[in-house]
mmCIF file of C-alpha atoms in Angstrom:
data_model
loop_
_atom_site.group_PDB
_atom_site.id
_atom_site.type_symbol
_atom_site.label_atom_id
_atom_site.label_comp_id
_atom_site.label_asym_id
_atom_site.label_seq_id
_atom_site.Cartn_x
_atom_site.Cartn_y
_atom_site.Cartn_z
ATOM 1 C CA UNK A 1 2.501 21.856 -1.445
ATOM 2 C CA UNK A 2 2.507 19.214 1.080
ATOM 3 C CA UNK A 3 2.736 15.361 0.197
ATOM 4 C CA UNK A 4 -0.857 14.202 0.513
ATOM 5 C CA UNK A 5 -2.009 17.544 -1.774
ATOM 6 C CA UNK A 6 0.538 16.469 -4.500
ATOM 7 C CA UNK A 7 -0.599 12.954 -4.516
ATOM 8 C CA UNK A 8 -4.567 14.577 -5.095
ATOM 9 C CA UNK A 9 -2.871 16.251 -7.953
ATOM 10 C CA UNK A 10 -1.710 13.369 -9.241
ATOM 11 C CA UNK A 11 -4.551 10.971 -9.037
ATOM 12 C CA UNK A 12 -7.608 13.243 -8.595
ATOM 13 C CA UNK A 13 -9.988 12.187 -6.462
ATOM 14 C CA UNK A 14 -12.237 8.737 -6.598
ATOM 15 C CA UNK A 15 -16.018 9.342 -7.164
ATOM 16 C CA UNK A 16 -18.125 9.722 -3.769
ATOM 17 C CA UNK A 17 -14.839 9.590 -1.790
ATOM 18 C CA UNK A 18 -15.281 10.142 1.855
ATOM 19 C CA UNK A 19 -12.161 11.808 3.737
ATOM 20 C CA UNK A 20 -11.475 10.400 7.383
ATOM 21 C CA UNK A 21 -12.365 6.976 7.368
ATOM 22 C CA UNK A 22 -12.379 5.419 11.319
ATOM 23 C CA UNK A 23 -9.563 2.885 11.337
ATOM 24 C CA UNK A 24 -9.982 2.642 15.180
ATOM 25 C CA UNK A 25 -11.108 -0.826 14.757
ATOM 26 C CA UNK A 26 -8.097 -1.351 12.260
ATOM 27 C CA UNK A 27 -6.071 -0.469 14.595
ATOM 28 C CA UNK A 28 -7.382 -2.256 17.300
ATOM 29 C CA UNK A 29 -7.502 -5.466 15.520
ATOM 30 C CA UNK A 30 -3.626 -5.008 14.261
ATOM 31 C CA UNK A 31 -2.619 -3.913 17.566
ATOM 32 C CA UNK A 32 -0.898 -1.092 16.035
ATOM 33 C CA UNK A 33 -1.493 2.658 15.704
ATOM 34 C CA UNK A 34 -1.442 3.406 12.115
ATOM 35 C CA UNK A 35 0.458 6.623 10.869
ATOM 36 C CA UNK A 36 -1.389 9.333 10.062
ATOM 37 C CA UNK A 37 -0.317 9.522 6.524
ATOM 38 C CA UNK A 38 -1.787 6.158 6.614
ATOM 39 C CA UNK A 39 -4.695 6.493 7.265
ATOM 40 C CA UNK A 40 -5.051 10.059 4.963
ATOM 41 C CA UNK A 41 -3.673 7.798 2.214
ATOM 42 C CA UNK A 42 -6.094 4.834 2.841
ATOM 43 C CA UNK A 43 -9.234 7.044 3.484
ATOM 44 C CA UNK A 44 -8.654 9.073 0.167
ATOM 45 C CA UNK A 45 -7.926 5.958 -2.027
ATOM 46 C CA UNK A 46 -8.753 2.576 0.218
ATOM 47 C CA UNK A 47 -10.592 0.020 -1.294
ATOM 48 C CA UNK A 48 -10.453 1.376 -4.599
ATOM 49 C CA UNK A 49 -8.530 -0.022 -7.560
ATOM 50 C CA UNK A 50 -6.149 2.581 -9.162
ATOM 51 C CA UNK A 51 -5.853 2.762 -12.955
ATOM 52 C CA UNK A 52 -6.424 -0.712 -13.259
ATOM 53 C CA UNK A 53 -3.402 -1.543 -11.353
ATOM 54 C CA UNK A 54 -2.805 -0.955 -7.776
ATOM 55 C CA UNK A 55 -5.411 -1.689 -5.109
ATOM 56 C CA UNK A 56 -4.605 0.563 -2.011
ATOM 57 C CA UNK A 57 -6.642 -1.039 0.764
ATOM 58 C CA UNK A 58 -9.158 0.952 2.887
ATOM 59 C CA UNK A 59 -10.473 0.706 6.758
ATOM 60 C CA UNK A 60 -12.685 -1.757 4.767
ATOM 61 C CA UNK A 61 -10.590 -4.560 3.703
ATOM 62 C CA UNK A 62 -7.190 -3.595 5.674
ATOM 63 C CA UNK A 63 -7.203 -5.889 8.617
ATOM 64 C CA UNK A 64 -8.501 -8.808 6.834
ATOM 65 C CA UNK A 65 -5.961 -8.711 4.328
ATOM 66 C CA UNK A 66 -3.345 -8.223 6.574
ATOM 67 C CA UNK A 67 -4.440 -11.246 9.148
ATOM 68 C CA UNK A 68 -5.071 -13.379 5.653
ATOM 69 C CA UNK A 69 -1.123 -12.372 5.039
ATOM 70 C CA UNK A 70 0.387 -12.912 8.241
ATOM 71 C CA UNK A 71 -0.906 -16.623 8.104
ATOM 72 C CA UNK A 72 0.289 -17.146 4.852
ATOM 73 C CA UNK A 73 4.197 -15.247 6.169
ATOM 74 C CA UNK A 74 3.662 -17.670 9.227
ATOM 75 C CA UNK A 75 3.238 -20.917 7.561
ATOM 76 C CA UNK A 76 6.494 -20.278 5.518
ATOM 77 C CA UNK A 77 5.425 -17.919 2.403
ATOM 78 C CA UNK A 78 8.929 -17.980 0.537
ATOM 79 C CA UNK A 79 9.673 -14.656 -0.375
ATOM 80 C CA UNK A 80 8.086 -12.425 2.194
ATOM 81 C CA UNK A 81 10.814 -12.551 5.089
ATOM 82 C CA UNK A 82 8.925 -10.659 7.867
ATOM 83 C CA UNK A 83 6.305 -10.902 9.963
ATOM 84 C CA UNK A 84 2.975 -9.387 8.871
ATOM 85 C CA UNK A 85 0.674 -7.697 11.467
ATOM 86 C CA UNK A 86 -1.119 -8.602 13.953
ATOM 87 C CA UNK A 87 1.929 -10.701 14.571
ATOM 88 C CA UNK A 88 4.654 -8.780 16.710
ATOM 89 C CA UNK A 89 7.059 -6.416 14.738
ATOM 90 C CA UNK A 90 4.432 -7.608 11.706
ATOM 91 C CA UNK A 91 4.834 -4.977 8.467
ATOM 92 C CA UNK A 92 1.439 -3.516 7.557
ATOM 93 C CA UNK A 93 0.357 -5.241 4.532
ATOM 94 C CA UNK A 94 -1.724 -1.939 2.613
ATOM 95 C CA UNK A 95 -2.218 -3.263 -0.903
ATOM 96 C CA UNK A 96 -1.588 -5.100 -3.313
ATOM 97 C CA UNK A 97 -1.256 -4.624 -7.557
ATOM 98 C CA UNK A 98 -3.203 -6.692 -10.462
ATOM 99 C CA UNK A 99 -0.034 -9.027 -11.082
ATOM 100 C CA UNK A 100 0.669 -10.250 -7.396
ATOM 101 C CA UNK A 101 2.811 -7.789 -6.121
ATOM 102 C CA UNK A 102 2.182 -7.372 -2.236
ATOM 103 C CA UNK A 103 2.617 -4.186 -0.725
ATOM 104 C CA UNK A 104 4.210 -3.264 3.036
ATOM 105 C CA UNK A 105 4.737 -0.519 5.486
ATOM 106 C CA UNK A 106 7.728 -1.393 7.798
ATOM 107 C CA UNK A 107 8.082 0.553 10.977
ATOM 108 C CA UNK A 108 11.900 1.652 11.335
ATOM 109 C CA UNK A 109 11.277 3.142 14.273
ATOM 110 C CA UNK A 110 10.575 6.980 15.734
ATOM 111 C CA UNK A 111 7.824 6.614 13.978
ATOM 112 C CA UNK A 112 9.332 6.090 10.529
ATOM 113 C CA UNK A 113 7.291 3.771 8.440
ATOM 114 C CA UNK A 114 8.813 2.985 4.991
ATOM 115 C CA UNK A 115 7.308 0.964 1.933
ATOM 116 C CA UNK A 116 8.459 -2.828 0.914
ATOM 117 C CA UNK A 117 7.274 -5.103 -1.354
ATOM 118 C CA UNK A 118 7.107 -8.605 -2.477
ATOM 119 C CA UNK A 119 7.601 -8.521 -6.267
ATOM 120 C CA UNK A 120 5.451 -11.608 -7.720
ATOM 121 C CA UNK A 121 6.754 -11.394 -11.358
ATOM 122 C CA UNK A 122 10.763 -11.076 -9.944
ATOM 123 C CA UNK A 123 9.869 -13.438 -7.056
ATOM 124 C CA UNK A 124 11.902 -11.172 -4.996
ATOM 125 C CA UNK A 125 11.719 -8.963 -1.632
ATOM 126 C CA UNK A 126 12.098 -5.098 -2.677
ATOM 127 C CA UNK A 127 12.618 -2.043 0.168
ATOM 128 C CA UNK A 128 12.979 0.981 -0.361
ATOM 129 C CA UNK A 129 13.233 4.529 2.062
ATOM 130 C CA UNK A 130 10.376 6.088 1.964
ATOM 131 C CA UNK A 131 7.295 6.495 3.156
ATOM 132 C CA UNK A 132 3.613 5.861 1.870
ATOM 133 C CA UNK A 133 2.682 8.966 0.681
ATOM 134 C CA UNK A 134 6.462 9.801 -1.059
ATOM 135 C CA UNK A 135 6.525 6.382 -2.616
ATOM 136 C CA UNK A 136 3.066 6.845 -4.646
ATOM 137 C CA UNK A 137 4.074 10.292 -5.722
ATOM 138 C CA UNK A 138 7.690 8.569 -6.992
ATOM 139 C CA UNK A 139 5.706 5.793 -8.492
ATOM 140 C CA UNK A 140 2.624 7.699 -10.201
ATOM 141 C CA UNK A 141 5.618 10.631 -11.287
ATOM 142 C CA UNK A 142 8.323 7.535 -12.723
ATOM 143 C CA UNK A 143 10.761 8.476 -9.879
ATOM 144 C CA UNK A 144 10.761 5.087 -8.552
ATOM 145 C CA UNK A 145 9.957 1.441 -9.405
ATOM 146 C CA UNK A 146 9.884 2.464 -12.806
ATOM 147 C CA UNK A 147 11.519 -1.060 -13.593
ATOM 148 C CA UNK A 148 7.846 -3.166 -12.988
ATOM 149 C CA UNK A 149 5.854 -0.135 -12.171
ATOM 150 C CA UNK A 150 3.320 0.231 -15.680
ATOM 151 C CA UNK A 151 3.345 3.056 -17.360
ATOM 152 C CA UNK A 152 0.969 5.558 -16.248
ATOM 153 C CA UNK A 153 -1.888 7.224 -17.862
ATOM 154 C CA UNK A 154 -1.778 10.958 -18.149
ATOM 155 C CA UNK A 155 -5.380 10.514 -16.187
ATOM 156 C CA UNK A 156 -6.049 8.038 -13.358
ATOM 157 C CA UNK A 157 -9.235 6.450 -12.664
ATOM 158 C CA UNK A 158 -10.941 4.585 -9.659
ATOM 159 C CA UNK A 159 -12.868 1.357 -9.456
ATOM 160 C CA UNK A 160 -14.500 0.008 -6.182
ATOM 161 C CA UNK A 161 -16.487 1.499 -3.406
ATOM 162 C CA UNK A 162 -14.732 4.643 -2.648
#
């Protein structure tokens, strides 16, 4: 079972979701391309809210979140110690949770994107090894950030234009 399929079978589905969102102009207004597990993530479960939770943003909201971010980074946020894109070598800022937390993909190179975070409630930076896709299935499953992750229902559910 490949990553994306055991995500689905963790989360199910959002009503009326539509699969292969265009994040062309996403990607033309970040100056980046996006991964493709990226944007399979973010078309399945963009701009939808997650159990009441985690907000995973979409070709919708994506690029003005992330140009709202790398502002803030830029005039001296004090946590967040990288640059956000558009800005050069910027992470990609993908979502964000109910309490603060701000979510990142950081490119390591060779194509190797890997999930970050600024943790509101610790007021601390958090990185971890793996990628998008891996990191939900460890956080929805309890494998990782169990320490401020919630604790998940035994069914998820969506809120938002899917």
């Amino acid at each position: 079972m490949s990553s994306v399929e055991q995500l689905r079978n963790l989360l199910g589905l959002p009503p009326g979701v539509i699969d292969a969102r265009d994040f062309g102009s996403v990607e033309t207004s970040l100056g980046v391309e996006l991964p493709p597990e990226v944007k399979g993530v973010c078309s399945l479960y963009g701009d939808v809210l997650i159990s009441d939770f985690l907000f995973v943003f979409g070709a919708r909201f994506m690029t003005e979140k992330n140009l709202w971010l790398s502002e803030l980074v830029r005039d001296g946020h004090p946590v967040i110690p990288k640059a956000v894109l558009p800005d050069v070598n910027g992470m990609l800022h993908w979502g964000h949770s109910m309490e603060g937390d701000k979510f990142f993909l950081e490119n390591r190179g060779d194509g190797n994107w890997t999930v970050s975070a600024f943790r509101r409630n610790w007021a601390d930076w958090y990185e971890s090894d793996e990628t998008l896709i891996d990191w939900l299935v460890g956080v929805f499953t309890g494998r990782v950030a169990k320490d401020w992750m919630p604790e998940w229902p035994t069914a998820h559910w969506f809120e938002g234009d899917a």
